[in-house]
XYZ file of C-alpha atoms in Angstrom:
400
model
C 0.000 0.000 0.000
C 1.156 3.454 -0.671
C 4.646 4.835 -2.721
C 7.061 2.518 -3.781
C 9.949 4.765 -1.478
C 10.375 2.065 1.506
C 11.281 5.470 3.360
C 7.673 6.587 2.786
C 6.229 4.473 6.244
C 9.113 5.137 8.298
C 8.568 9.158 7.968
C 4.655 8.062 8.687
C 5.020 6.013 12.204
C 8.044 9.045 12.967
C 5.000 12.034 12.677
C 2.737 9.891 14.601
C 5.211 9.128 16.943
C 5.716 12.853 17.583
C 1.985 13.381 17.871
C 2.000 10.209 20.938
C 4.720 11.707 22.301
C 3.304 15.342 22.640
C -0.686 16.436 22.324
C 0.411 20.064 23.364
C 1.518 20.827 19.749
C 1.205 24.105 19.067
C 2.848 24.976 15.349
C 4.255 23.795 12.190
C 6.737 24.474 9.752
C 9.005 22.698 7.725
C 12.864 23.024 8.726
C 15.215 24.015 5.345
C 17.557 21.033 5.103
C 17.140 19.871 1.584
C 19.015 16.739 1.230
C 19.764 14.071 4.535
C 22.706 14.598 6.560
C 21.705 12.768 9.696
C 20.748 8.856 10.471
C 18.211 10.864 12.723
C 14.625 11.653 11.692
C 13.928 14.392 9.563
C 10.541 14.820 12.277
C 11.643 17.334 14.662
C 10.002 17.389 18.034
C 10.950 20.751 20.238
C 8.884 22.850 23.033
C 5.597 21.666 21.182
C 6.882 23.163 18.001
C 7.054 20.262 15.410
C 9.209 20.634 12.463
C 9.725 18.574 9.317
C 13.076 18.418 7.350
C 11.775 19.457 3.633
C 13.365 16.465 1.761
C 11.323 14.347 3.622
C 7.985 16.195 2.434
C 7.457 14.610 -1.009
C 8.269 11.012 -0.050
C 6.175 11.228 3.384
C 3.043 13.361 1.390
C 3.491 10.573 -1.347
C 3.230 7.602 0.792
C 0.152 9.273 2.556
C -1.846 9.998 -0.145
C -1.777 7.503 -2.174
C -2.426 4.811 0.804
C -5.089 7.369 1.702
C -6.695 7.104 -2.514
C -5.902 3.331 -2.468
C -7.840 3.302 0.490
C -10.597 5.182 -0.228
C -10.610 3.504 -3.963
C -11.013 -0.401 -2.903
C -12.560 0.162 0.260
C -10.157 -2.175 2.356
C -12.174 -2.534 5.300
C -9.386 -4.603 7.059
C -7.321 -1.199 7.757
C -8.201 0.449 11.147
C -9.920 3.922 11.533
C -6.843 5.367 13.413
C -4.764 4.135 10.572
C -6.879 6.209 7.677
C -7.289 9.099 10.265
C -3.193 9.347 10.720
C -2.927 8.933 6.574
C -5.525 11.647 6.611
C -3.655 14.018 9.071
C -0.279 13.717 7.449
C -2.016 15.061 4.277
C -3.481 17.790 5.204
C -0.516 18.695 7.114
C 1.628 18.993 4.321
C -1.258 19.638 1.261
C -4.117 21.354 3.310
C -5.999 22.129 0.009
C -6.836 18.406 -0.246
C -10.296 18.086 -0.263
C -10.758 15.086 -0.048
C -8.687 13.974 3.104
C -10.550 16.478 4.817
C -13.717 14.603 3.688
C -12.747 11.765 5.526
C -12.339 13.491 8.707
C -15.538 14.811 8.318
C -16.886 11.034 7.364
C -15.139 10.006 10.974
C -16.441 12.529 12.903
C -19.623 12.038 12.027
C -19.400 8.308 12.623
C -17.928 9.762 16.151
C -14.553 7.994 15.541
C -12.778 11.060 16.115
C -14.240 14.170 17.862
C -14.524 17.636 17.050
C -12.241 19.159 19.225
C -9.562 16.576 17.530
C -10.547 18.302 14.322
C -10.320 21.448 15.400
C -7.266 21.112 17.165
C -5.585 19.808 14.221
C -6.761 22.281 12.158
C -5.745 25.166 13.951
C -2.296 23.539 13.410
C -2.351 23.526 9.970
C -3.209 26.651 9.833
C -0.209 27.997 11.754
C 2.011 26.791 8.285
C -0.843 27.560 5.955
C -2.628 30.507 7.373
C -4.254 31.241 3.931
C -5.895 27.674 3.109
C -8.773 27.905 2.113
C -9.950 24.069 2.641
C -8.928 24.636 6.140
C -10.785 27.329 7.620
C -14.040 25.274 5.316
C -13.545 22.592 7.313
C -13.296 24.567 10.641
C -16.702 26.118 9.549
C -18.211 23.064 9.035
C -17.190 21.679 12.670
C -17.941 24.597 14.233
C -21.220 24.709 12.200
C -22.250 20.934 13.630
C -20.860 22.240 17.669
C -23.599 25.425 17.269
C -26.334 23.348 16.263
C -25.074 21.045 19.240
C -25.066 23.349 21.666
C -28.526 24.667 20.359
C -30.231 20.932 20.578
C -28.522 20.476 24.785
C -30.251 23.667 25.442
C -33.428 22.367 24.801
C -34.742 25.899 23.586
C -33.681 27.489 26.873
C -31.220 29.729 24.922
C -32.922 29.990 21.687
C -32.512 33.943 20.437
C -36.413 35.597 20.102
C -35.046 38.729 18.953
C -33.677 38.143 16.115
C -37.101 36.304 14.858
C -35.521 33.362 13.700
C -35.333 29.682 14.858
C -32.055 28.668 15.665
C -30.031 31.266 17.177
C -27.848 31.550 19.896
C -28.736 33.875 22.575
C -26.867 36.361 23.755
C -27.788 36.755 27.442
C -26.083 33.645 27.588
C -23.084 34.380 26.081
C -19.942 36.175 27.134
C -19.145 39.059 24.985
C -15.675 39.148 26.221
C -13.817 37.588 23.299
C -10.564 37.470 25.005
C -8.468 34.199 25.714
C -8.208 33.323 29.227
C -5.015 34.242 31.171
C -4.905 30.792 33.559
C -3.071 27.830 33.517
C -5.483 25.023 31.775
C -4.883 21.765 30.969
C -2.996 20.846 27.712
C -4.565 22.845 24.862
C -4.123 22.590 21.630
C -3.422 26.590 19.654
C -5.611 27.741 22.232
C -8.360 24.870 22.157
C -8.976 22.837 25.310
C -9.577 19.382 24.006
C -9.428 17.116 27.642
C -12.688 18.070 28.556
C -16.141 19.157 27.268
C -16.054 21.973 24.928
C -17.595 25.397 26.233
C -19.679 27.294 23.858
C -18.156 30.392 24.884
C -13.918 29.143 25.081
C -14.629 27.303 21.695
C -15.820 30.794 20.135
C -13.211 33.311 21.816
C -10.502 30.354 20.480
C -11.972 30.821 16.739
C -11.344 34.786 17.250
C -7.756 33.795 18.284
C -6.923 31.991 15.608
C -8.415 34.129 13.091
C -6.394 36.774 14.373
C -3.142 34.590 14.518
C -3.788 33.444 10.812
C -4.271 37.648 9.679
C -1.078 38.133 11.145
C 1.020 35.357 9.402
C -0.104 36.385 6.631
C -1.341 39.971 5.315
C -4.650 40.397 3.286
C -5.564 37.003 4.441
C -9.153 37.001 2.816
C -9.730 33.205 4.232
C -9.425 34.297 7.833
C -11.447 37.889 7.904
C -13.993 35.909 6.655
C -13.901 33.370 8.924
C -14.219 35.886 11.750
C -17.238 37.417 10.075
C -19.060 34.008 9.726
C -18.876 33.813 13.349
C -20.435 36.641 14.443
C -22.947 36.162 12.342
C -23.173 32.830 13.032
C -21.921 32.292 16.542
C -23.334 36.030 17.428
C -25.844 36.410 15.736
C -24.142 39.802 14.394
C -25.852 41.173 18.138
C -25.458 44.595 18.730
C -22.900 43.751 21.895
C -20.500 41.804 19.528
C -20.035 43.941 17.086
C -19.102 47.086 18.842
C -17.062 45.082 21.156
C -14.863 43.517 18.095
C -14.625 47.239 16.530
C -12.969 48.294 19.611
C -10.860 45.030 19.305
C -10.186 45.069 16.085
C -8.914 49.090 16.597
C -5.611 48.378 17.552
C -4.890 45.150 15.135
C -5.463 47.875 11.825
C -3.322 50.278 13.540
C -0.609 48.121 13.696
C -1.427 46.712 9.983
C -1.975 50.206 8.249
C -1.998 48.595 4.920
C -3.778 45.630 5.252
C -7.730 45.881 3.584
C -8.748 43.124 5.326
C -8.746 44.393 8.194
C -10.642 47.733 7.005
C -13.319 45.593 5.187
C -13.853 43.841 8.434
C -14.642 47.029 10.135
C -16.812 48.125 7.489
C -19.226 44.980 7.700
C -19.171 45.423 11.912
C -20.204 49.753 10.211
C -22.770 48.334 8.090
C -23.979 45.386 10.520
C -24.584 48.445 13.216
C -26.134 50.338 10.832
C -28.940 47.942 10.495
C -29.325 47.828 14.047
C -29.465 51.319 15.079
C -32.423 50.841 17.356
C -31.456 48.337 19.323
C -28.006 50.036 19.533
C -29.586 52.892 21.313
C -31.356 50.761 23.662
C -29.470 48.118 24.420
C -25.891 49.631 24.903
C -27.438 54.005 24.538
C -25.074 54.269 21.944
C -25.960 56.090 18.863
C -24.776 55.030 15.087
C -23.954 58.360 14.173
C -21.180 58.703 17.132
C -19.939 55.378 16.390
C -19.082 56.727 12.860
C -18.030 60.312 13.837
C -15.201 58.222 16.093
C -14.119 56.297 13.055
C -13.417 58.877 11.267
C -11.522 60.819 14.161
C -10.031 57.359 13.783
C -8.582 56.575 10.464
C -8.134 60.560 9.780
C -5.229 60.649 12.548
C -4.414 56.979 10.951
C -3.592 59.122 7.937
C -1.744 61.698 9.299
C 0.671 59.586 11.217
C 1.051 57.147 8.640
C 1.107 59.475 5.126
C 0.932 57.989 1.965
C -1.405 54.726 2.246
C -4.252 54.099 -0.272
C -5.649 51.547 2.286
C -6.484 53.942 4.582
C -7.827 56.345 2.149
C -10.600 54.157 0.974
C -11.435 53.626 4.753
C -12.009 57.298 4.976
C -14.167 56.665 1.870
C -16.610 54.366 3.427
C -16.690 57.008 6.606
C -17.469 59.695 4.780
C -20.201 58.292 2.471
C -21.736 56.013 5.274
C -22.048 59.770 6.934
C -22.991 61.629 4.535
C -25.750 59.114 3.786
C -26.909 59.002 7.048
C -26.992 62.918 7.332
C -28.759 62.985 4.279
C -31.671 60.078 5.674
C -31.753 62.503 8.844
C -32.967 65.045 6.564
C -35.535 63.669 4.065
C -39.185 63.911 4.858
C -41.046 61.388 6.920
C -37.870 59.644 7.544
C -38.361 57.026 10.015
C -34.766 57.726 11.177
C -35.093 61.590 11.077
C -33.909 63.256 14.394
C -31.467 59.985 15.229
C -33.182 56.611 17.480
C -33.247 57.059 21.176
C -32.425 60.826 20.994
C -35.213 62.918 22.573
C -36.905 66.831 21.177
C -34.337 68.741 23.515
C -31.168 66.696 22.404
C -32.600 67.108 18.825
C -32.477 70.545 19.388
C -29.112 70.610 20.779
C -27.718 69.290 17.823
C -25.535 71.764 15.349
C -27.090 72.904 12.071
C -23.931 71.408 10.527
C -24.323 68.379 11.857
C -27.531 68.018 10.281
C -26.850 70.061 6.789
C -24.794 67.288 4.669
C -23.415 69.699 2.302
C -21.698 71.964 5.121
C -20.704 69.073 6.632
C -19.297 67.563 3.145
C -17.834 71.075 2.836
C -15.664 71.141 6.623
C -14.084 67.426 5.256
C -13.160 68.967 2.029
C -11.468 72.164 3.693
C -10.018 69.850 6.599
C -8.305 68.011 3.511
C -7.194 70.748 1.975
C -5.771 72.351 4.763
C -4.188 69.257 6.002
C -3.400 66.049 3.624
C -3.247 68.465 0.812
C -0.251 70.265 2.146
C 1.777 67.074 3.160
C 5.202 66.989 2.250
C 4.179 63.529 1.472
C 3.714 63.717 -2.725
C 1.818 60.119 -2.355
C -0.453 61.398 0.371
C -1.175 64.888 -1.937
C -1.640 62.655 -4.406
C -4.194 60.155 -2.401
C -5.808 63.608 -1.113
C -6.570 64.659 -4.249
C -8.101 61.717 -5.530
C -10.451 61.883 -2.305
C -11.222 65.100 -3.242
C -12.296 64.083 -6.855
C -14.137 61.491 -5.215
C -16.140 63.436 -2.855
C -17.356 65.694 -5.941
C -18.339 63.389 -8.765
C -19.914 61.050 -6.193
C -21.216 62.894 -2.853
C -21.109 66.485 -3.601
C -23.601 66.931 -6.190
């Protein structure tokens, strides 16, 4: 069974050794030695770090896969389920984008032959090599997809959202908002996941954020992993009101740190949007209004810009600001407006309120002249150049 290279099984039983030998692995990589120099294994075993000498990689992925595709081709029954689910491991260790070994798991956890939090701790392993596979984090989903709907089912309808007007949420007064990894000594985890005991709802979800966030930062622009974190809140949160305002303040210092990275804008701009459709329960829920929450953004990414001159990123950030305000302004304005006057505000803090803040134009006017005064006259010729291409922006498309 598997590649004719006799090497092929000895590099297998040395990975699953390591694996026996430690459960507290906690990353991946593959170590640069491109041709044997030892009579040791080329499986490297250090701290929980596990390492693989790259020579090795074709000759161990070969031997894997095709065992794995002879397997899965004749159906040999007479092969134990740890044996596939070690073939299937080694696979998507070194070729996470294989479909089809990820199938498998899937196949075995839902014949309960190997558990979620196996799956997810393995996973979240691959990921620390591949932070941008896409096979990966749509296999997380689905496990994390089947532990929801789990939870959902033990709580017997106890915790079933009746807000949102849909069967089959999660609801929030149960659920700890605070999204942050807990600073105590557990038992072994695996990247963050607790896999010796029952998973918790709310560990299982603040572990997701974390390796999200671990995935963005090996690698920028990941698309895979934003995305991942917004399917969870919608998902896992059901986008509440509490979440999303809580990961725009968490999320705050991550862009400043990664000016250039659009990821992380987009993601801000869905929380924007998300908040934008909940405006009312915003205001009575957490008395915060929309409108603040955008003014603050924009105090945000404008002093983004001028400590960090010259990135486009940020300019199209300031694009979404400005329109998403402007827009709003504008709503505040029209006639019979539902919105008109702001939720939760009352006649005397209506009245309080600045004709400029509620005249778009003059407001659209005080962002032109702030630009001009400020970006404009840069010494940066990238950020007058950026500047001026807001500028043309805000004419043709807002200013009309």
């Amino acid at each position: 069974m598997g590649s004719t290279d006799k090497r092929g099984r000895r590099l297998f039983l040395d990975l699953n050794n390591a694996f026996k030998r430690d459960n507290r692995i906690d990353e991946f990589d593959y170590i640069p030695v491109m041709e044997p120099q030892t009579n040791c294994s080329p499986v490297v075993l250090v701290n929980h770090k596990l390492g693989i000498e790259m020579w090795s990689l074709k000759i161990l992925l070969q031997f894997a896969y095709h065992s794995l595709m002879e397997w899965r081709a004749t159906s040999k029954k007479f092969i134990e389920s740890q044996e596939i689910i070690c073939l299937s491991r080694a696979v998507v260790l070194l070729n996470p984008e294989c479909s089809t070994a990820w199938n498998i798991r899937k196949e075995y956890v839902e014949s309960g032959e190997l558990t979620m939090a196996e799956d997810l701790k393995l996973s979240a392993l691959v990921l620390t090599k591949h932070p941008k596979s896409s096979e990966t984090f749509c296999h997380r989903r689905w496990l994390l997809s089947r532990f929801i709907d789990i939870y959902l089912q033990s709580s017997q309808g106890s915790n079933l959202s009746t807000g949102s007007g849909q069967e089959g949420f999660v609801s929030m007064d149960a659920i700890d908002l605070n999204m942050d990894l807990p600073q105590v000594n557990p038992p072994p985890v695996q990247n963050g996941v607790h896999v010796d005991g029952p998973m918790d709802y709310q560990n299982q979800m603040k572990t997701e954020i974390h390796v999200c966030t671990c995935a963005a930062e090996k690698y920028p622009c990941n698309y895979y992993a934003w995305s991942q974190r917004i399917w969870l809140i919608q998902h896992a949160y059901n986008c509440s009101s509490q979440a999303l305002v809580g990961e725009l303040h968490r999320t705050e210092g991550w862009v400043s740190a990664h000016i250039s990275d659009t990821c992380g804008y987009h993601y801000r701009q869905f929380l924007l949007s998300s908040l934008c459709r909940q405006r009312e329960s915003l205001s009575q829920q957490l008395s915060l209004q929309y409108t603040d929450l955008l003014e603050k953004e924009q105090g945000y990414i404008v002093d983004l810009i001028g400590t960090f001159p010259g990135h486009e990123a940020m300019w199209c950030h300031r694009r979404f600001v400005f329109n998403s305000l402007y827009r709003h302004y504008s709503q505040d304005l029209s006639p019979g407006s539902p919105d008109r006057g702001l939720i939760g505000e009352s006649a005397t803090q209506r009245q309080k309120k600045t004709r400029l803040e509620f005249e778009p134009s003059e407001w659209a006017q005080k962002e032109e002249e702030s630009v001009k005064t400020k970006e404009l006259k840069s010494l940066s010729s990238a950020q007058k150049q950026l500047a001026q291409k807001y500028l043309d922006w805000m004419r043709k498309i807002v200013i009309k």
